[in-house]
Amino acid sequence: MHEARRPAAVPYYEDPSPGHGALPPRAWWSTSDARYVSLNGAWRFRLAQTADAHDDAFASPEFDASRWDLLPVPAHWPLQGHGSPAYTNVVYPFPVDPPRVPTENPTGDHRRAFDLPDDWPGGAALLRFDGVESCARVWLNGAELGTFQGSRLPVEFEVGELLRPRGNVLAVRVHQWSSGSYLEDQDMWWLPGIFREVTLIERPEGSVADFFVHADYDHVTGAGTLRVDCAPAGSVSVPELGLDLATGESVTVPVEPWSAEVPRLYDAELATEGERIPLRIGFRTVSVEDGVLKVNGRRILLRGVNRHEFHPDHGRVLDLETMRQDLLLMKRHNINAVRTSHYPPHPAFLDLCDELGMWTVDECDLETHGFEVIGWRGNPVDDERWTPALLDRAARMVERDKNHPSVVMWSLGNECGTGRGLSAMASWIRDRDPDRPIHYEGDPTCADTDVYSRMYADHAEVALIGRREEPPLPQAAADAKRRALPFILCEYAHAMGNGPGGLSEYQRLFETYERCQGGFVWEWIDHGLRQRTDSGVEFYAYGGDFGEELHDGNFVCDGLVFPDRTPSPGLIEYKKVIEPVRIDGSGGADGTGGTSGTGGAGGTVRITNGYDFADLSSLSFRWTYEVEGEAVEHGDLEVPALAAGACVDVELPPEPDGPAGEAWWTVRATLADDTAWAPAGHEVAWGQFAAPGRAAAPAAAGAPRAPRRAEGGVVLLGPGTFDAVTGALRYLGRFEVAGPPRLDVWRAPTDNDAGSGRHPDLQLDRRWREAGLHRMRHRLDGVEIGADALTVTTRVAPAAGDLGLRTVYAWTATGGRLRLTVDVTPEGDWDVPLPRIGLRLGVCGSLDSVEWFGGGPGEAYPDSRAASRIGRYTSTVDALQTPYVRPQENGARADVRWARLRREDGQGLLISGDPEFWFTARRWTGERLDAAGHTHDLAPSSTIWVNLDHGQQGIGSGSCGPGALPQYWLNAAPMTFSLTFGPLETS
């Protein structure tokens, strides 16, 4: 039974078959009254650089491995000091010669000695591996159990007859490269090892071999139908429903349904002669009806993310607390769906999805993207030799995860092109589980799928698809089928670095067109590996940092949370965009969030329930009235428990008495009570809109000041001291201006500015550099000292071209304030947008305390500003920075009316804008930021560099998807803006 049986001529690790010796796949359950022995812990380990460097003598119980290293299991050996990680997105890091792999094949031999518990009953037992990358051969007490592939899927062996009370030796040989590696070209680090649990499981006589919970819900009658198929036969009890029935028997009773919004689970127990298993049953029905994906009879809107399993220290080794942390963060940021890109997750994660409520697309451990590079020649999904492996992977996923109500779709895999093997997988899944739709993105004909799925379709195309007006397919039958399917963006809004932009516009399309049922942002987390420099400074490494020959750089860092799971500004933006409750001023503003709404006549606010199922009884609403960013009054807002999809206009109180100035209403929806995922008071949604307010009394302007020459070659104008020759501001009050204020158009390109190569016109980084915008020169054309103004005329232009920006700086002074009006006139044929346009100046590094009135609290850019709300905020200069793994433009605050920079004694500078401006302050120049490859490359200087921008180019998600929408492009055009400066005294 345990003898190896494989063709002698083909090494098992190059055999495209799934392996041999394993038991048929079955459902996963975390607990029962059967005995479990964890074999996690310290194992003996040695690493060889080839698959055949050592014979299999190490599998013998008598082998002396005492001199081997100790390695924790679960773990990836490259993260434990044995070899190095490597990152590629698409290309295979070895020659594409399926199913052969290189001779250079790192191979880890693992040994674990263990004793059985004293009360171990003997008899049948299973040895379970939950995840091993990429191919393993297993022995127990010298007897070979078999071989297996399929890294992120479970495998079990029968071992009862081989166990001893004492001195058991488990030996596992793991190869980094195998034929299975051709099926695992997912966009992630290549990290071999035993990275999930290893468990010994008692199988008493009459214990459960497998079971399948069928729990459907009829939304018309409110009844649930339960049937549990089990081998061997047994019984199922659901005390809360008063049920006690035989397995295989069906019963229909009134129930509360399960959904991602209300994850209602019923505790139950499955009992056979030899085992009792606790169950959590959720009643729900998934269907595609009339071209719409429905759960429990209602259209759902997926506010989703793609989730890789990742930890900055442990790779794909995640503990239960980290999994729970992921889901809590998602729920707290209004995310309701996960696509398990691009493999089934740790099974405990799906238990948490059931418990906390998360629509889940369970994706098979399958991607052959690297074959695209060679024109899909030899693609395994269209090669019958690989079909058994494909079916094996499908079966191991479906059987393991079939009892989770959170799993609402099966996905065949990712970026595999098309082929007969995929059709075989789809056919098997439909036969085994006809109650869940099938997803796959890579076939435009949707031959094997129940939904039409795309990646990175732009807004215009999504609108066409929403109207079912997309360009036709050549095959009439395929075209008709696809047009009848619901549409999902399985990947969109590439969250790489600063961004993504354009989320609000996508969400409006999802809400407008019934067919467009949302999507999944790429992706959840930056896969940066925590490292330290020689001097001990921590940073996150990406592709190329480990000496890889082939790599894709920081493309592995494209998540909504940073590697340490700190939310990025992109996640804060996404939370606002997808919030399930819309709060708009007076009958509904434009609904894009942020600060665009205005209060209207009647003093009402419109509340719209955007949940698919839940009413608003779980939320409390509260209003705040602020003037000039200071709260004047607040109170509760009575909102009825609106049903899903309903809206109501609610009266606001009369405008409170208060000081004169710019006034804003803010209405917040928060949790009324503690939930499983957040405490009472957690903010779910908010809306903000301008109130009529009361005009502020004009400030005492004082008399206009005339410029005058003084000793030392300077011109004095109000609080400003200027160089008489160049017209440059040198001092503002007693503060030196380290870098003279001048026009700045350059920003350190974001990952989305760099583009992906798919659309050359979106490669703004390249186009900007070709235009020379990173090396602008400033020519002084004239300095005029007039009766009431100092006027400086310049031309700002790049070398080697005829483009230019004629720029006139007009300085005037009134009382203790210095006003600058900037006029910009483009010259030449500008066929590229500007990165930014505004003023840059350097100030003393001690002015590191910042207060501002405007958008905040976090960064914002023209197409990623929904989460920016008007208020008065404080920060330090260092805290204004966003630590993207690869440094790039960051930290701008939008709609700033005024900003104050102070030092410890309270003295400092005041800057105000006409109109509002974008405010950025950092301890390095944009050029230094541009040159940095990692955060540790940014050494703070003694100068704070301040950007006061009139405009910024939008962000988009061009690193893999569409660029910024046209309305967010910063095109060169005549423009005028003003800024006022003044010193601040101690306060």
mmCIF file of N, CA and C in Angstrom, residues 500-580:
data_model
loop_
_atom_site.group_PDB
_atom_site.id
_atom_site.type_symbol
_atom_site.label_atom_id
_atom_site.label_comp_id
_atom_site.label_asym_id
_atom_site.label_seq_id
_atom_site.Cartn_x
_atom_site.Cartn_y
_atom_site.Cartn_z
ATOM 1 N N PRO A 500 -5.563 53.853 -5.568
ATOM 2 C CA PRO A 500 -5.940 54.139 -6.950
ATOM 3 C C PRO A 500 -6.868 55.341 -7.051
ATOM 4 N N GLY A 501 -6.864 55.946 -8.242
ATOM 5 C CA GLY A 501 -7.808 57.011 -8.524
ATOM 6 C C GLY A 501 -8.971 56.482 -9.349
ATOM 7 N N GLY A 502 -10.045 57.242 -9.372
ATOM 8 C CA GLY A 502 -11.204 56.872 -10.185
ATOM 9 C C GLY A 502 -12.160 55.903 -9.545
ATOM 10 N N LEU A 503 -12.013 55.635 -8.251
ATOM 11 C CA LEU A 503 -12.907 54.683 -7.590
ATOM 12 C C LEU A 503 -14.348 55.169 -7.565
ATOM 13 N N SER A 504 -14.545 56.446 -7.301
ATOM 14 C CA SER A 504 -15.909 56.963 -7.201
ATOM 15 C C SER A 504 -16.674 56.766 -8.496
ATOM 16 N N GLU A 505 -16.019 57.011 -9.615
ATOM 17 C CA GLU A 505 -16.687 56.887 -10.906
ATOM 18 C C GLU A 505 -17.031 55.437 -11.208
ATOM 19 N N TYR A 506 -16.170 54.502 -10.827
ATOM 20 C CA TYR A 506 -16.519 53.081 -10.975
ATOM 21 C C TYR A 506 -17.756 52.757 -10.141
ATOM 22 N N GLN A 507 -17.784 53.230 -8.898
ATOM 23 C CA GLN A 507 -18.882 52.865 -8.018
ATOM 24 C C GLN A 507 -20.211 53.395 -8.535
ATOM 25 N N ARG A 508 -20.203 54.587 -9.117
ATOM 26 C CA ARG A 508 -21.445 55.113 -9.679
ATOM 27 C C ARG A 508 -21.933 54.236 -10.826
ATOM 28 N N LEU A 509 -21.005 53.676 -11.618
ATOM 29 C CA LEU A 509 -21.404 52.764 -12.694
ATOM 30 C C LEU A 509 -22.025 51.489 -12.124
ATOM 31 N N PHE A 510 -21.432 50.962 -11.063
ATOM 32 C CA PHE A 510 -21.977 49.748 -10.446
ATOM 33 C C PHE A 510 -23.387 50.003 -9.912
ATOM 34 N N GLU A 511 -23.611 51.194 -9.414
ATOM 35 C CA GLU A 511 -24.916 51.522 -8.846
ATOM 36 C C GLU A 511 -25.939 51.879 -9.927
ATOM 37 N N THR A 512 -25.446 52.284 -11.096
ATOM 38 C CA THR A 512 -26.342 52.689 -12.181
ATOM 39 C C THR A 512 -26.840 51.503 -12.984
ATOM 40 N N TYR A 513 -25.945 50.556 -13.281
ATOM 41 C CA TYR A 513 -26.280 49.453 -14.180
ATOM 42 C C TYR A 513 -26.445 48.162 -13.389
ATOM 43 N N GLU A 514 -27.628 47.588 -13.478
ATOM 44 C CA GLU A 514 -27.929 46.376 -12.719
ATOM 45 C C GLU A 514 -26.965 45.255 -13.042
ATOM 46 N N ARG A 515 -26.554 45.185 -14.314
ATOM 47 C CA ARG A 515 -25.652 44.099 -14.730
ATOM 48 C C ARG A 515 -24.283 44.205 -14.074
ATOM 49 N N CYS A 516 -23.830 45.407 -13.782
ATOM 50 C CA CYS A 516 -22.488 45.625 -13.229
ATOM 51 C C CYS A 516 -22.551 45.446 -11.715
ATOM 52 N N GLN A 517 -22.032 44.350 -11.249
ATOM 53 C CA GLN A 517 -22.237 43.981 -9.847
ATOM 54 C C GLN A 517 -20.988 44.125 -8.994
ATOM 55 N N GLY A 518 -20.206 45.162 -9.358
ATOM 56 C CA GLY A 518 -19.061 45.485 -8.536
ATOM 57 C C GLY A 518 -17.825 44.727 -8.962
ATOM 58 N N GLY A 519 -16.902 44.626 -8.036
ATOM 59 C CA GLY A 519 -15.644 43.990 -8.378
ATOM 60 C C GLY A 519 -14.724 43.901 -7.183
ATOM 61 N N PHE A 520 -13.480 43.597 -7.510
ATOM 62 C CA PHE A 520 -12.469 43.316 -6.497
ATOM 63 C C PHE A 520 -11.227 44.157 -6.805
ATOM 64 N N VAL A 521 -10.920 45.091 -5.920
ATOM 65 C CA VAL A 521 -9.715 45.896 -6.075
ATOM 66 C C VAL A 521 -8.499 44.979 -5.998
ATOM 67 N N TRP A 522 -7.518 45.249 -6.869
ATOM 68 C CA TRP A 522 -6.240 44.547 -6.752
ATOM 69 C C TRP A 522 -5.291 45.437 -5.977
ATOM 70 N N GLU A 523 -4.861 45.025 -4.834
ATOM 71 C CA GLU A 523 -5.232 43.902 -4.021
ATOM 72 C C GLU A 523 -5.219 44.331 -2.584
ATOM 73 N N TRP A 524 -5.239 43.371 -1.658
ATOM 74 C CA TRP A 524 -5.391 43.690 -0.246
ATOM 75 C C TRP A 524 -4.111 44.224 0.375
ATOM 76 N N ILE A 525 -2.971 43.557 0.167
ATOM 77 C CA ILE A 525 -1.775 43.870 0.965
ATOM 78 C C ILE A 525 -0.535 43.983 0.095
ATOM 79 N N ASP A 526 0.343 44.907 0.460
ATOM 80 C CA ASP A 526 1.682 44.988 -0.130
ATOM 81 C C ASP A 526 2.498 43.786 0.339
ATOM 82 N N HIS A 527 3.136 43.084 -0.606
ATOM 83 C CA HIS A 527 3.941 41.916 -0.232
ATOM 84 C C HIS A 527 5.397 42.318 0.002
ATOM 85 N N GLY A 528 5.623 43.325 0.822
ATOM 86 C CA GLY A 528 6.990 43.715 1.139
ATOM 87 C C GLY A 528 7.529 42.870 2.276
ATOM 88 N N LEU A 529 8.714 42.331 2.096
ATOM 89 C CA LEU A 529 9.343 41.508 3.132
ATOM 90 C C LEU A 529 10.192 42.391 4.039
ATOM 91 N N ARG A 530 9.956 42.283 5.335
ATOM 92 C CA ARG A 530 10.643 43.143 6.301
ATOM 93 C C ARG A 530 12.138 42.819 6.338
ATOM 94 N N GLN A 531 12.954 43.850 6.148
ATOM 95 C CA GLN A 531 14.407 43.712 6.184
ATOM 96 C C GLN A 531 14.990 44.884 6.966
ATOM 97 N N ARG A 532 16.282 44.816 7.226
ATOM 98 C CA ARG A 532 16.985 45.918 7.871
ATOM 99 C C ARG A 532 18.273 46.210 7.125
ATOM 100 N N THR A 533 18.626 47.477 7.088
ATOM 101 C CA THR A 533 19.912 47.845 6.499
ATOM 102 C C THR A 533 21.028 47.439 7.444
ATOM 103 N N ASP A 534 22.265 47.580 6.982
ATOM 104 C CA ASP A 534 23.407 47.246 7.828
ATOM 105 C C ASP A 534 23.434 48.076 9.102
ATOM 106 N N SER A 535 22.835 49.257 9.036
ATOM 107 C CA SER A 535 22.811 50.118 10.229
ATOM 108 C C SER A 535 21.558 49.911 11.069
ATOM 109 N N GLY A 536 20.723 48.940 10.692
ATOM 110 C CA GLY A 536 19.575 48.592 11.515
ATOM 111 C C GLY A 536 18.280 49.291 11.168
ATOM 112 N N VAL A 537 18.243 50.028 10.067
ATOM 113 C CA VAL A 537 17.029 50.732 9.679
ATOM 114 C C VAL A 537 16.088 49.763 8.970
ATOM 115 N N GLU A 538 14.847 49.704 9.434
ATOM 116 C CA GLU A 538 13.876 48.763 8.864
ATOM 117 C C GLU A 538 13.308 49.301 7.555
ATOM 118 N N PHE A 539 13.108 48.400 6.599
ATOM 119 C CA PHE A 539 12.434 48.745 5.357
ATOM 120 C C PHE A 539 11.790 47.487 4.818
ATOM 121 N N TYR A 540 11.044 47.630 3.729
ATOM 122 C CA TYR A 540 10.380 46.486 3.110
ATOM 123 C C TYR A 540 10.991 46.223 1.736
ATOM 124 N N ALA A 541 11.413 44.990 1.541
ATOM 125 C CA ALA A 541 12.080 44.593 0.302
ATOM 126 C C ALA A 541 11.072 44.131 -0.725
ATOM 127 N N TYR A 542 11.432 44.298 -1.996
ATOM 128 C CA TYR A 542 10.594 43.842 -3.098
ATOM 129 C C TYR A 542 11.474 43.170 -4.141
ATOM 130 N N GLY A 543 10.902 42.863 -5.293
ATOM 131 C CA GLY A 543 11.631 42.122 -6.311
ATOM 132 C C GLY A 543 12.942 42.794 -6.685
ATOM 133 N N GLY A 544 14.012 41.996 -6.778
ATOM 134 C CA GLY A 544 15.331 42.510 -7.088
ATOM 135 C C GLY A 544 16.187 42.759 -5.875
ATOM 136 N N ASP A 545 15.585 42.833 -4.714
ATOM 137 C CA ASP A 545 16.353 43.091 -3.497
ATOM 138 C C ASP A 545 17.074 41.861 -2.980
ATOM 139 N N PHE A 546 16.828 40.711 -3.591
ATOM 140 C CA PHE A 546 17.485 39.477 -3.162
ATOM 141 C C PHE A 546 18.359 38.893 -4.270
ATOM 142 N N GLY A 547 18.728 39.748 -5.229
ATOM 143 C CA GLY A 547 19.644 39.326 -6.277
ATOM 144 C C GLY A 547 19.023 38.477 -7.365
ATOM 145 N N GLU A 548 17.696 38.549 -7.523
ATOM 146 C CA GLU A 548 17.045 37.736 -8.553
ATOM 147 C C GLU A 548 17.523 38.140 -9.954
ATOM 148 N N GLU A 549 17.725 37.134 -10.807
ATOM 149 C CA GLU A 549 18.046 37.418 -12.210
ATOM 150 C C GLU A 549 16.849 38.031 -12.919
ATOM 151 N N LEU A 550 15.690 37.432 -12.706
ATOM 152 C CA LEU A 550 14.435 37.936 -13.254
ATOM 153 C C LEU A 550 13.559 38.382 -12.096
ATOM 154 N N HIS A 551 12.992 39.539 -12.234
ATOM 155 C CA HIS A 551 12.078 39.989 -11.182
ATOM 156 C C HIS A 551 11.224 41.109 -11.738
ATOM 157 N N ASP A 552 10.172 41.434 -10.997
ATOM 158 C CA ASP A 552 9.259 42.490 -11.404
ATOM 159 C C ASP A 552 9.186 43.603 -10.373
ATOM 160 N N GLY A 553 10.312 43.861 -9.715
ATOM 161 C CA GLY A 553 10.436 45.027 -8.866
ATOM 162 C C GLY A 553 9.371 45.120 -7.804
ATOM 163 N N ASN A 554 8.858 46.330 -7.627
ATOM 164 C CA ASN A 554 7.884 46.560 -6.558
ATOM 165 C C ASN A 554 6.457 46.320 -7.024
ATOM 166 N N PHE A 555 6.277 45.649 -8.160
ATOM 167 C CA PHE A 555 4.918 45.300 -8.599
ATOM 168 C C PHE A 555 4.250 44.364 -7.598
ATOM 169 N N VAL A 556 5.028 43.799 -6.707
ATOM 170 C CA VAL A 556 4.473 42.941 -5.658
ATOM 171 C C VAL A 556 3.913 43.764 -4.498
ATOM 172 N N CYS A 557 4.110 45.064 -4.558
ATOM 173 C CA CYS A 557 3.596 45.958 -3.511
ATOM 174 C C CYS A 557 2.468 46.786 -4.107
ATOM 175 N N ASP A 558 1.277 46.220 -4.110
ATOM 176 C CA ASP A 558 0.146 46.865 -4.781
ATOM 177 C C ASP A 558 -1.129 46.665 -3.980
ATOM 178 N N GLY A 559 -1.018 46.892 -2.670
ATOM 179 C CA GLY A 559 -2.141 46.599 -1.795
ATOM 180 C C GLY A 559 -2.751 47.826 -1.159
ATOM 181 N N LEU A 560 -3.944 47.615 -0.589
ATOM 182 C CA LEU A 560 -4.653 48.653 0.146
ATOM 183 C C LEU A 560 -4.147 48.806 1.575
ATOM 184 N N VAL A 561 -3.385 47.819 2.045
ATOM 185 C CA VAL A 561 -2.710 47.970 3.333
ATOM 186 C C VAL A 561 -1.223 47.750 3.113
ATOM 187 N N PHE A 562 -0.430 48.418 3.934
ATOM 188 C CA PHE A 562 1.015 48.258 3.865
ATOM 189 C C PHE A 562 1.399 46.880 4.415
ATOM 190 N N PRO A 563 2.648 46.456 4.235
ATOM 191 C CA PRO A 563 3.009 45.102 4.678
ATOM 192 C C PRO A 563 2.701 44.816 6.144
ATOM 193 N N ASP A 564 2.760 45.843 6.988
ATOM 194 C CA ASP A 564 2.447 45.636 8.414
ATOM 195 C C ASP A 564 0.958 45.765 8.711
ATOM 196 N N ARG A 565 0.147 45.840 7.647
ATOM 197 C CA ARG A 565 -1.315 45.911 7.726
ATOM 198 C C ARG A 565 -1.819 47.269 8.214
ATOM 199 N N THR A 566 -1.014 48.285 8.134
ATOM 200 C CA THR A 566 -1.487 49.643 8.338
ATOM 201 C C THR A 566 -2.288 50.068 7.116
ATOM 202 N N PRO A 567 -3.491 50.593 7.287
ATOM 203 C CA PRO A 567 -4.267 51.024 6.119
ATOM 204 C C PRO A 567 -3.556 52.132 5.346
ATOM 205 N N SER A 568 -3.561 52.002 4.037
ATOM 206 C CA SER A 568 -3.025 53.054 3.180
ATOM 207 C C SER A 568 -4.115 54.088 2.914
ATOM 208 N N PRO A 569 -3.758 55.262 2.387
ATOM 209 C CA PRO A 569 -4.800 56.212 1.981
ATOM 210 C C PRO A 569 -5.773 55.611 0.982
ATOM 211 N N GLY A 570 -5.297 54.656 0.157
ATOM 212 C CA GLY A 570 -6.195 54.007 -0.795
ATOM 213 C C GLY A 570 -7.313 53.249 -0.113
ATOM 214 N N LEU A 571 -7.034 52.618 1.021
ATOM 215 C CA LEU A 571 -8.081 51.899 1.743
ATOM 216 C C LEU A 571 -9.071 52.878 2.368
ATOM 217 N N ILE A 572 -8.571 53.982 2.891
ATOM 218 C CA ILE A 572 -9.468 54.991 3.465
ATOM 219 C C ILE A 572 -10.395 55.535 2.376
ATOM 220 N N GLU A 573 -9.839 55.768 1.198
ATOM 221 C CA GLU A 573 -10.642 56.236 0.066
ATOM 222 C C GLU A 573 -11.677 55.196 -0.338
ATOM 223 N N TYR A 574 -11.262 53.936 -0.411
ATOM 224 C CA TYR A 574 -12.179 52.871 -0.817
ATOM 225 C C TYR A 574 -13.327 52.744 0.175
ATOM 226 N N LYS A 575 -13.020 52.857 1.460
ATOM 227 C CA LYS A 575 -14.075 52.785 2.466
ATOM 228 C C LYS A 575 -15.142 53.838 2.219
ATOM 229 N N LYS A 576 -14.706 55.051 1.917
ATOM 230 C CA LYS A 576 -15.662 56.126 1.685
ATOM 231 C C LYS A 576 -16.480 55.871 0.417
ATOM 232 N N VAL A 577 -15.805 55.454 -0.630
ATOM 233 C CA VAL A 577 -16.473 55.263 -1.924
ATOM 234 C C VAL A 577 -17.542 54.176 -1.847
ATOM 235 N N ILE A 578 -17.262 53.103 -1.116
ATOM 236 C CA ILE A 578 -18.179 51.956 -1.108
ATOM 237 C C ILE A 578 -19.072 51.946 0.122
ATOM 238 N N GLU A 579 -19.098 53.026 0.883
ATOM 239 C CA GLU A 579 -19.894 53.011 2.100
ATOM 240 C C GLU A 579 -21.339 52.633 1.765
ATOM 241 N N PRO A 580 -21.945 51.774 2.585
ATOM 242 C CA PRO A 580 -23.271 51.231 2.267
ATOM 243 C C PRO A 580 -24.423 52.169 2.586
#
